[in-house]
Short mmCIF file of C-alpha atoms in Angstrom, two decimals:
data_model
loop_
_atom_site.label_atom_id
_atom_site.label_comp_id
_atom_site.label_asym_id
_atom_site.label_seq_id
_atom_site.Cartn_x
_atom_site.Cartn_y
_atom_site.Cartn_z
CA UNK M 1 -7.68 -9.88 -14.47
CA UNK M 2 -10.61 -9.74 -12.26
CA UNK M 3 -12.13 -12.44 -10.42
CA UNK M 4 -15.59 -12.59 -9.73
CA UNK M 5 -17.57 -15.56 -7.99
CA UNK M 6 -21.42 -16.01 -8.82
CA UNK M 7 -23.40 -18.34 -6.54
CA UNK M 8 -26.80 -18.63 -7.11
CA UNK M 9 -28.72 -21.89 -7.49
CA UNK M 10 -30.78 -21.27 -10.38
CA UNK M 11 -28.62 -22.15 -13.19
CA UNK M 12 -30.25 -19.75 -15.84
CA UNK M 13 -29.67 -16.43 -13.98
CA UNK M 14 -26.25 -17.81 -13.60
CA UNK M 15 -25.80 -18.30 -17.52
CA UNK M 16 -27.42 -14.83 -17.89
CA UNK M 17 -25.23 -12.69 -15.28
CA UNK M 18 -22.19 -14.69 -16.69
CA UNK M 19 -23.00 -13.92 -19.61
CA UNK M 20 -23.36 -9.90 -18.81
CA UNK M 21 -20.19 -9.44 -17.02
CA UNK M 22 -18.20 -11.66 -19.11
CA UNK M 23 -19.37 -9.46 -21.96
CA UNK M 24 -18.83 -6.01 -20.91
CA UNK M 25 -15.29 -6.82 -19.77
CA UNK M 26 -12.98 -9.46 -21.11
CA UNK M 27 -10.37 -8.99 -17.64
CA UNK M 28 -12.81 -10.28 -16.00
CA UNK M 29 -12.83 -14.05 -14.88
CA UNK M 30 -16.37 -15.51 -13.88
CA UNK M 31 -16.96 -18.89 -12.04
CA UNK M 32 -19.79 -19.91 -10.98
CA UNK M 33 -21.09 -22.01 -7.58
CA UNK M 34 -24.82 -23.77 -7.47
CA UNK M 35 -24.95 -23.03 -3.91
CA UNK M 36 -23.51 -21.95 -0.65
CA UNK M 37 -21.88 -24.75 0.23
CA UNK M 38 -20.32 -24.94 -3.57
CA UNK M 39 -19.21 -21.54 -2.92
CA UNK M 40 -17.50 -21.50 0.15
CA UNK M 41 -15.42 -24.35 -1.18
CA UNK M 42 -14.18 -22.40 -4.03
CA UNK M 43 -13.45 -18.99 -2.22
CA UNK M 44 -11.14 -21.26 0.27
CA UNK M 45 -9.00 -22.72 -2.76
CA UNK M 46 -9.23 -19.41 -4.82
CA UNK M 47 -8.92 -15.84 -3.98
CA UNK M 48 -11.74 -13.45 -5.78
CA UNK M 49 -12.48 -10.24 -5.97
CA UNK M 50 -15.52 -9.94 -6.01
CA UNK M 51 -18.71 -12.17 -5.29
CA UNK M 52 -22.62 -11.94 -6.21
CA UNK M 53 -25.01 -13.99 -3.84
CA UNK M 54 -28.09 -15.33 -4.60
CA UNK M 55 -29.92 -14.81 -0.91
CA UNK M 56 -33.05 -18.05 -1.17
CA UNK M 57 -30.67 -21.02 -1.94
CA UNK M 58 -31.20 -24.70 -0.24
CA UNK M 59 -28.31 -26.26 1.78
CA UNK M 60 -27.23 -22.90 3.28
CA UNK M 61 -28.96 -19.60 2.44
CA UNK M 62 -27.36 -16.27 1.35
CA UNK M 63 -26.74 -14.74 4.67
CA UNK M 64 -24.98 -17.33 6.12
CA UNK M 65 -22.82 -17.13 3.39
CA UNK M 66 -22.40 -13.29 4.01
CA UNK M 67 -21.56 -13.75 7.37
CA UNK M 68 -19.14 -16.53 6.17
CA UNK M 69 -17.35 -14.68 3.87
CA UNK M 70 -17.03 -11.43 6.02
CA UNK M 71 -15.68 -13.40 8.70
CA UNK M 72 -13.07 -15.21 6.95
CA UNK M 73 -12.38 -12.91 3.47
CA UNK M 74 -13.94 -9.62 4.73
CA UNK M 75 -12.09 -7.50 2.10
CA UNK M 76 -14.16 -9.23 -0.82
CA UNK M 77 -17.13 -6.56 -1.42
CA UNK M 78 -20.43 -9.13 -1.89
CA UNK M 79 -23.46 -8.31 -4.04
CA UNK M 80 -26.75 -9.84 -3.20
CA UNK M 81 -29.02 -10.99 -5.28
CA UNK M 82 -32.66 -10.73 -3.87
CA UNK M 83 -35.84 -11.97 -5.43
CA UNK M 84 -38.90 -9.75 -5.02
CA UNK M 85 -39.49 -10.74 -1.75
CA UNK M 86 -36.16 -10.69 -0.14
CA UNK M 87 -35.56 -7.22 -0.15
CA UNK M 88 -36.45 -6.73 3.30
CA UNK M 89 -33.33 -9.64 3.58
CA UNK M 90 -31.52 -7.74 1.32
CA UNK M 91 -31.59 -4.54 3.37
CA UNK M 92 -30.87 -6.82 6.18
CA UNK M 93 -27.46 -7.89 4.61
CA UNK M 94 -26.79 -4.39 4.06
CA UNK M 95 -26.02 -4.18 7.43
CA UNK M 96 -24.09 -7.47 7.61
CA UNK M 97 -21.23 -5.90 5.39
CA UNK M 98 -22.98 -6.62 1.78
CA UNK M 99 -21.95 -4.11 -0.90
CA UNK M 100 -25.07 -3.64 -2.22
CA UNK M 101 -28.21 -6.16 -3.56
CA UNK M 102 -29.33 -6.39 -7.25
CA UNK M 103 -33.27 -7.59 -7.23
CA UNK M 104 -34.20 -10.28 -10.26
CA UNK M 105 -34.57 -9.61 -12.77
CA UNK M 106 -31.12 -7.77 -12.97
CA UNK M 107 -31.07 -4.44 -14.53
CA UNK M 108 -28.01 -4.52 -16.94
CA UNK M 109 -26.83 -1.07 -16.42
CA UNK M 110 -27.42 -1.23 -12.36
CA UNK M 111 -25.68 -4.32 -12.39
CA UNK M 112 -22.49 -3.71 -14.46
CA UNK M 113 -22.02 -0.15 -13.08
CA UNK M 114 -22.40 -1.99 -9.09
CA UNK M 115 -20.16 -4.63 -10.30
CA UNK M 116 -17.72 -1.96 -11.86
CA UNK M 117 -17.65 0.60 -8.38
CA UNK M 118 -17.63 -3.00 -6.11
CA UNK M 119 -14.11 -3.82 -8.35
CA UNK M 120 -12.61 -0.53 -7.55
CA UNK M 121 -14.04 -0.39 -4.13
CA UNK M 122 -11.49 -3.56 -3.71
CA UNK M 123 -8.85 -2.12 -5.74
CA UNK M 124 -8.43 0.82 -3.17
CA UNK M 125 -8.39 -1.55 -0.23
CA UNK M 126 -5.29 -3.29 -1.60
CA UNK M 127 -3.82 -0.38 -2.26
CA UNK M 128 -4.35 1.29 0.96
CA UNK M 129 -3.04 -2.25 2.48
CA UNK M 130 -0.04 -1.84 0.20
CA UNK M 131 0.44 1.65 1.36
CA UNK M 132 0.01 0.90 4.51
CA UNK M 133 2.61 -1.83 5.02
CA UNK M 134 5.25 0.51 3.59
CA UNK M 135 4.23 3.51 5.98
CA UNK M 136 4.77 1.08 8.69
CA UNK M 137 7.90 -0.35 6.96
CA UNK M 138 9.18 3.41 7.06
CA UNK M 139 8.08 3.65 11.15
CA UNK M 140 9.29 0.66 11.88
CA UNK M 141 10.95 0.25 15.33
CA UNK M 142 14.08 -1.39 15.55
CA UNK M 143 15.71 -3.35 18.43
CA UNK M 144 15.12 -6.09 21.12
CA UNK M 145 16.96 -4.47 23.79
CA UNK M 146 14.80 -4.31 27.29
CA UNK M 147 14.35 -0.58 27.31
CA UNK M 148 12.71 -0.71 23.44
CA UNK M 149 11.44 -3.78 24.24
CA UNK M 150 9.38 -2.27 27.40
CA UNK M 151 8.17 0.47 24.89
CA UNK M 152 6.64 -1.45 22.71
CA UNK M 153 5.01 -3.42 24.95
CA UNK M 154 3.51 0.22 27.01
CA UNK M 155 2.54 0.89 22.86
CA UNK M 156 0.58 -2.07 22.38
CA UNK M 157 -1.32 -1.45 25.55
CA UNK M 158 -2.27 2.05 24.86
CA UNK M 159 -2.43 2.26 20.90
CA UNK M 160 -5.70 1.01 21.09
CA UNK M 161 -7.01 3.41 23.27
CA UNK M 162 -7.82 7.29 23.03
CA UNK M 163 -5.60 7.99 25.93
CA UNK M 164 -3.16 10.98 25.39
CA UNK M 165 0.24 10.13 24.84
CA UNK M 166 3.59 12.28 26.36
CA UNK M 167 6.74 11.09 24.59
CA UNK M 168 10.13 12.76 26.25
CA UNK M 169 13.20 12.10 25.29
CA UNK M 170 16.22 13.22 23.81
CA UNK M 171 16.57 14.62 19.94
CA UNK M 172 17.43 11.59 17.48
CA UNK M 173 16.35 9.16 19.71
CA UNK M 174 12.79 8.15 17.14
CA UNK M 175 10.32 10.00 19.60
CA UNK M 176 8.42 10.07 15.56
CA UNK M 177 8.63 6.31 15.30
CA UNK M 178 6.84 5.72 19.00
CA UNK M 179 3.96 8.11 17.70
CA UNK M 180 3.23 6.82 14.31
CA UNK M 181 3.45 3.30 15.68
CA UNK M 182 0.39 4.32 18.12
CA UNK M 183 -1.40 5.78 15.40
CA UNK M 184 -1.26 2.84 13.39
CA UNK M 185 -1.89 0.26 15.90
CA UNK M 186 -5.05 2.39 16.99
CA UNK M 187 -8.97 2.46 15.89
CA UNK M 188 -8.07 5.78 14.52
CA UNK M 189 -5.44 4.29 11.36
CA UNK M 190 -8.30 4.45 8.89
CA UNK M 191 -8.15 8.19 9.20
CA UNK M 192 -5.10 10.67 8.97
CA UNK M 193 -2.20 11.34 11.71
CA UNK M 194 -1.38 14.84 10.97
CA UNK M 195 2.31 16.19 12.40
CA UNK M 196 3.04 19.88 13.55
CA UNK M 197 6.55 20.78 14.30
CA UNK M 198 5.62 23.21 17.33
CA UNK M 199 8.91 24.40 16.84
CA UNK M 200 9.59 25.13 13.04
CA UNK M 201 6.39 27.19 12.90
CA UNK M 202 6.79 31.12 14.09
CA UNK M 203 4.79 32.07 17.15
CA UNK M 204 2.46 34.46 15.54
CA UNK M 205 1.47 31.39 13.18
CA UNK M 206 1.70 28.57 15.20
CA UNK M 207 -2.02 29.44 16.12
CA UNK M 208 -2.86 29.98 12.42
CA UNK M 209 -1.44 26.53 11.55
CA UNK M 210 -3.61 24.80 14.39
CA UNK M 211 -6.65 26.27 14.17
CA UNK M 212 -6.82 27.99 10.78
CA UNK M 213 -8.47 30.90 10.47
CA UNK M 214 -10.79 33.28 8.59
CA UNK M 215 -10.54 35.49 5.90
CA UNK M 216 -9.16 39.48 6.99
CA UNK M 217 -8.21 38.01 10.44
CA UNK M 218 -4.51 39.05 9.84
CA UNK M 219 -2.29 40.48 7.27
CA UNK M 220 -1.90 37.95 4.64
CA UNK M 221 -5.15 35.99 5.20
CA UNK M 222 -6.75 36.21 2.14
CA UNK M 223 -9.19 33.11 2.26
CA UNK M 224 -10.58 30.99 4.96
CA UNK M 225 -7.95 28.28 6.06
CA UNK M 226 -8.39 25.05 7.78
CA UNK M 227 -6.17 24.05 10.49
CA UNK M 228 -4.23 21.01 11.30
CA UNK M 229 -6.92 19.73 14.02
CA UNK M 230 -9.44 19.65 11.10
CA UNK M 231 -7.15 17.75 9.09
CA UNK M 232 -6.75 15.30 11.84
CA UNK M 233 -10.54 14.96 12.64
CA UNK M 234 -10.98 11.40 13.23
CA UNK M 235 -8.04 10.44 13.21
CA UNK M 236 -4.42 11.85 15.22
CA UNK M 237 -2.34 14.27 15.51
CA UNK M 238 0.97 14.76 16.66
CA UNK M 239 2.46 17.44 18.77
CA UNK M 240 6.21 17.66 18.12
CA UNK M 241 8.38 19.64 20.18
CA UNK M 242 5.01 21.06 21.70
CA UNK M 243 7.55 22.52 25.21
CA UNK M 244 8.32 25.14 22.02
CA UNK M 245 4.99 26.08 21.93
CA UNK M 246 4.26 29.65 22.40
CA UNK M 247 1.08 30.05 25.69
CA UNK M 248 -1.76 31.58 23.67
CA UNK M 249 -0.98 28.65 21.75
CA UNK M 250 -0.97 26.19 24.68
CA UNK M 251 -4.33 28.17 26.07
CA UNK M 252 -6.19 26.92 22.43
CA UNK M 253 -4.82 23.50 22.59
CA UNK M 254 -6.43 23.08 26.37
CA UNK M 255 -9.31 24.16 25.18
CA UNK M 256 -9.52 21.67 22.50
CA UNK M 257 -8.68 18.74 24.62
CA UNK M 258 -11.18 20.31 27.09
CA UNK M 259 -14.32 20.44 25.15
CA UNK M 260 -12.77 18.86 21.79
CA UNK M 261 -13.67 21.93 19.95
CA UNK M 262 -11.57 24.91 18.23
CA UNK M 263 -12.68 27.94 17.23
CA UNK M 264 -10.50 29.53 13.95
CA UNK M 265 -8.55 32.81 13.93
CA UNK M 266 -10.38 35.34 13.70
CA UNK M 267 -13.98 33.65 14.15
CA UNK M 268 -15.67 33.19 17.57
CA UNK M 269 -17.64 29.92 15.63
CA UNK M 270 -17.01 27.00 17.69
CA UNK M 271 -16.17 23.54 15.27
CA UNK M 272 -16.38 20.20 16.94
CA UNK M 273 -13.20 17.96 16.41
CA UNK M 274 -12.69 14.57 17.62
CA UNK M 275 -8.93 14.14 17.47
CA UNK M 276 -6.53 12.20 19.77
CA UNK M 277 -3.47 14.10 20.82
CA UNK M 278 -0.09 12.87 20.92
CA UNK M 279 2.98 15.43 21.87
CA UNK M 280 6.51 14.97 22.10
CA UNK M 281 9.16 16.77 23.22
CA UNK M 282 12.79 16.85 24.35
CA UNK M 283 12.49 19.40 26.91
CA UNK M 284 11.82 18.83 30.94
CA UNK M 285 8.10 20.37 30.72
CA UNK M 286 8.22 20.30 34.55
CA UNK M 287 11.14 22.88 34.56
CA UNK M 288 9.28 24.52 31.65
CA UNK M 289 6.09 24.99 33.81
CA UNK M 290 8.76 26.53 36.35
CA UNK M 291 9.77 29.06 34.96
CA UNK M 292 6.53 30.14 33.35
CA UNK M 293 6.92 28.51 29.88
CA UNK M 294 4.50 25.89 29.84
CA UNK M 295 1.10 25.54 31.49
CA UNK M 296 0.55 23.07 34.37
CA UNK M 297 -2.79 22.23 33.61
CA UNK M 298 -1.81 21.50 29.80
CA UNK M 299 0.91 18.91 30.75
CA UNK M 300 -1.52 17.08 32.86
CA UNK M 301 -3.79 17.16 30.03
CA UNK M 302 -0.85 16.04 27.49
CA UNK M 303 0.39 13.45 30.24
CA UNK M 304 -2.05 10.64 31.01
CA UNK M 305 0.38 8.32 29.42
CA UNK M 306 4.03 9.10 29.48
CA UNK M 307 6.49 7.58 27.36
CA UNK M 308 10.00 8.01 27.71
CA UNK M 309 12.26 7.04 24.91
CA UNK M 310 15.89 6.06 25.72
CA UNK M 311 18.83 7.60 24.33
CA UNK M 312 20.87 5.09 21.90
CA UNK M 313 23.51 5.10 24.62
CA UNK M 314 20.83 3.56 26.97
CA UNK M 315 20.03 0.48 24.44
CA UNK M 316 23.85 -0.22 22.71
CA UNK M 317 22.44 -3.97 22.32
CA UNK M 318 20.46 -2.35 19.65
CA UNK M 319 23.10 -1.13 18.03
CA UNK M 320 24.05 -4.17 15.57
CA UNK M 321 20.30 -4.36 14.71
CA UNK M 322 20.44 -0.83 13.76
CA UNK M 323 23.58 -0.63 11.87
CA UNK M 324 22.35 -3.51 10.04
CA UNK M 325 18.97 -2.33 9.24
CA UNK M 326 20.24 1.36 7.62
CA UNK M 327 22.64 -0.61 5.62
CA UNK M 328 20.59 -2.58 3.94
CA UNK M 329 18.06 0.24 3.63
CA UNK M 330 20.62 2.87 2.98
CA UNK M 331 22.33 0.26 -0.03
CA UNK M 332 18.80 0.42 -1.24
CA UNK M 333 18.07 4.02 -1.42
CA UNK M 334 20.99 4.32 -3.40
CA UNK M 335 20.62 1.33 -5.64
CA UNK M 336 23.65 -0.33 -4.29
CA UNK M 337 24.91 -3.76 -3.21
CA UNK M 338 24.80 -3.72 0.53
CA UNK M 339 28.08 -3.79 2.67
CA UNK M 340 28.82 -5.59 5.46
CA UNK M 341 30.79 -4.73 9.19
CA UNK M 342 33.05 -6.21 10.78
CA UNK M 343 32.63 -7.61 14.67
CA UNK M 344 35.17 -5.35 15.49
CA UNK M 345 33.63 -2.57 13.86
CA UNK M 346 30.75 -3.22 15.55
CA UNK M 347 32.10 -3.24 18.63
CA UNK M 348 33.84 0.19 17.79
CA UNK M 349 30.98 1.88 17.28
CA UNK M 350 29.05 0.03 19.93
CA UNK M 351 31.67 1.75 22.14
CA UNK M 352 30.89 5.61 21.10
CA UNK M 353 29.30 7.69 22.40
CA UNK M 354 26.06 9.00 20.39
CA UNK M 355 25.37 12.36 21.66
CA UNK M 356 23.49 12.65 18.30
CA UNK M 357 21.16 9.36 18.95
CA UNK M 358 19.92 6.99 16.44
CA UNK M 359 20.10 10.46 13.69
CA UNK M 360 23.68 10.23 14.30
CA UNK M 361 23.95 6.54 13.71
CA UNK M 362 22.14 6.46 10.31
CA UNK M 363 24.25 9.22 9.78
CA UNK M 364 27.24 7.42 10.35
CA UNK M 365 26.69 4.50 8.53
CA UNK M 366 26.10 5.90 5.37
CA UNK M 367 29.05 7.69 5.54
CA UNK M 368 31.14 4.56 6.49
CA UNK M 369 29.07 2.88 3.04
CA UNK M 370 30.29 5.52 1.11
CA UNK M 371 33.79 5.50 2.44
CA UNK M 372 34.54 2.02 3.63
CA UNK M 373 35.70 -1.15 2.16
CA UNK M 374 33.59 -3.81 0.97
CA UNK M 375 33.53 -5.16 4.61
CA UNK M 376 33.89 -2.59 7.17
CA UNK M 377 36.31 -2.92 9.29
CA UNK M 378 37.00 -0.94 12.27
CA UNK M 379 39.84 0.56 11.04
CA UNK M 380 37.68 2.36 8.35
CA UNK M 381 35.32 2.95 11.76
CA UNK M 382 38.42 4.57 13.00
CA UNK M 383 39.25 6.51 9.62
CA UNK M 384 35.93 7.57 8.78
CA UNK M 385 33.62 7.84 11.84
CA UNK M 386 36.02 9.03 14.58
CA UNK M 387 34.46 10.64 17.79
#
């Protein structure tokens, strides 16, 4: 069921748009306000989704209201309604965040088709919001000791920047998590974050997979091909394991952060990309650059902002957070009740040592679910998860 809000003061259009809408779909809801003020009253006691605005009403006129409405509600789309000589208003609210305008008298196939692509236009931004929420349920960073604590805070400075992002650190440890969590605090959300595993891609395609490349450029390349940085244009994309990065490869990636363009293989065609870069790795790039493995002038580029993610053994605190959280995750995966631990097996485990990180943990745990009693104790800790 569709709700849809008309406010306009002259009570016979009202009757007759009603009267439209209500007709050509019987999900949809119509109320109806005599004016601005009427209206704002009923879109804070009701939630719509969608409203059509008269623009010359007395009391307050239909701007204000626009600008009311995108302030408080702006994920409502609003149709104007403009009277042969509003449109130049009408055009005007255009630019205020109005959906579109309808001029009087209302064109039935205009208006239900506007009304129609307005409803879906709102559909899609709950759905994204929905989607959204469980992409950052899936990144979501767990603990409150002070070294996650300290990166969060560094990520809520810089997320909302374009500043390139370094994060070190050893495997396991959620060098993934810090990235997408910039991404999705950033201006750049809206548009893609697009991951390349530097290190699962072979050397002589790692370029291919960045850049793309052209038909006939190499054996195999029987079409053109965009790369990743095209898919990321606009939006972000993440480096991982870039110190694995062969140094043609490297050269092209300077390049782009140089003069933000890429050229594919193959093709000397320059194409403009505005991406932000974020790389990660577990390797020491200074020893890297070294011994001739990495470029200098690269890491600089890559290292305006260096994050360094602790190793679980560095943040135990976290670890009863954690073992909580992929229980009750884990239980849910699997469609099963959720188990609890033990203090003492908490304290057991708190005790290891996890070479293997936070992967090792999860690992652990689900194991320990599978395995253990009902409540955990730390003899099953000691049966099932010995070091």
């Amino acid at each position: 069921m569709s709700k849809i809000l008309i406010i306009e003061d002259e009570a016979a259009i009202r009757r007759v748009l009603k009267r439209i809408i209500a007709d050509e779909n019987k999900t949809y809801q119509v109320e109806e306000a005599e004016d601005g003020l009427e209206g704002l009253q009923l879109l804070k006691d009701n939630d719509y989704d969608l409203i059509l605005c008269d623009i010359k009403m007395p009391k307050m006129d239909g701007v204000e209201v626009l600008e009311k409405i995108k302030t408080d509600k702006p994920e409502i789309p609003v149709i104007m309604i403009s009277g042969h000589g509003d449109l130049d208003t009408a055009v005007q609210t255009m630019r205020l965040g109005a959906y579109d305008y309808i001029s009087k008298p209302p064109d039935l196939n205009r208006l239900l088709n506007t009304v129609r692509n307005a409803l879906d236009q709102k559909k899609l931004i709950v759905e994204n919001k929905i989607l959204k929420k469980k992409v950052s349920k899936k990144y979501e960073m767990i603990g409150e000791s002070k070294a996650i604590s300290h990166i969060k805070g560094m990520i809520d400075k810089v997320a909302p920047t374009d500043a390139r992002v370094l994060i070190t650190g050893p495997n396991g440890t959620g060098k993934e998590l810090v990235a997408h969590r910039l991404h999705d605090l950033s201006e750049r959300s809206k548009f893609p974050m697009v991951e390349v595993n530097c290190a699962a891609i072979p050397s002589e395609l790692i370029e291919s997979e960045l850049f793309g490349h052209v038909k006939g450029s190499f054996t195999g390349a029987n079409k053109d091909r965009a790369g990743k940085f095209e898919a990321a244009n606009g939006g972000t994309i993440f480096l991982d394991e870039i110190g694995d990065m062969s140094l043609s490869a490297q050269a092209k990636v300077l390049r782009a952060l140089q003069e933000n363009k890429i050229s594919r293989v193959g093709s000397d065609k320059d194409i403009n990309v505005n991406v932000r870069v974020l790389a990660a790795t577990n390797k020491n790039l200074r020893k890297e650059i070294e011994e001739g493995r990495f470029r200098e002038d690269l890491y600089h580029r890559l290292a305006v902002i260096v994050i360094q993610v602790p190793s679980l053994n560095d943040r135990r605190d976290d670890i009863p957070l954690l073992i909580t959280h992929f229980a009750n995750k884990i239980a849910k995966e699997q469609g099963a009740s959720p188990k609890s631990f033990s203090d003492e097996a908490i304290a057991l485990l708190q005790s290891y040592d996890w070479t293997g990180n936070i992967r090792e943990l999860r690992n652990v745990v689900e194991r320990l679910l599978i395995l253990g009693e009902p409540v955990i104790s730390d003899n099953d800790v000691t049966m099932f998860a010995s070091k």
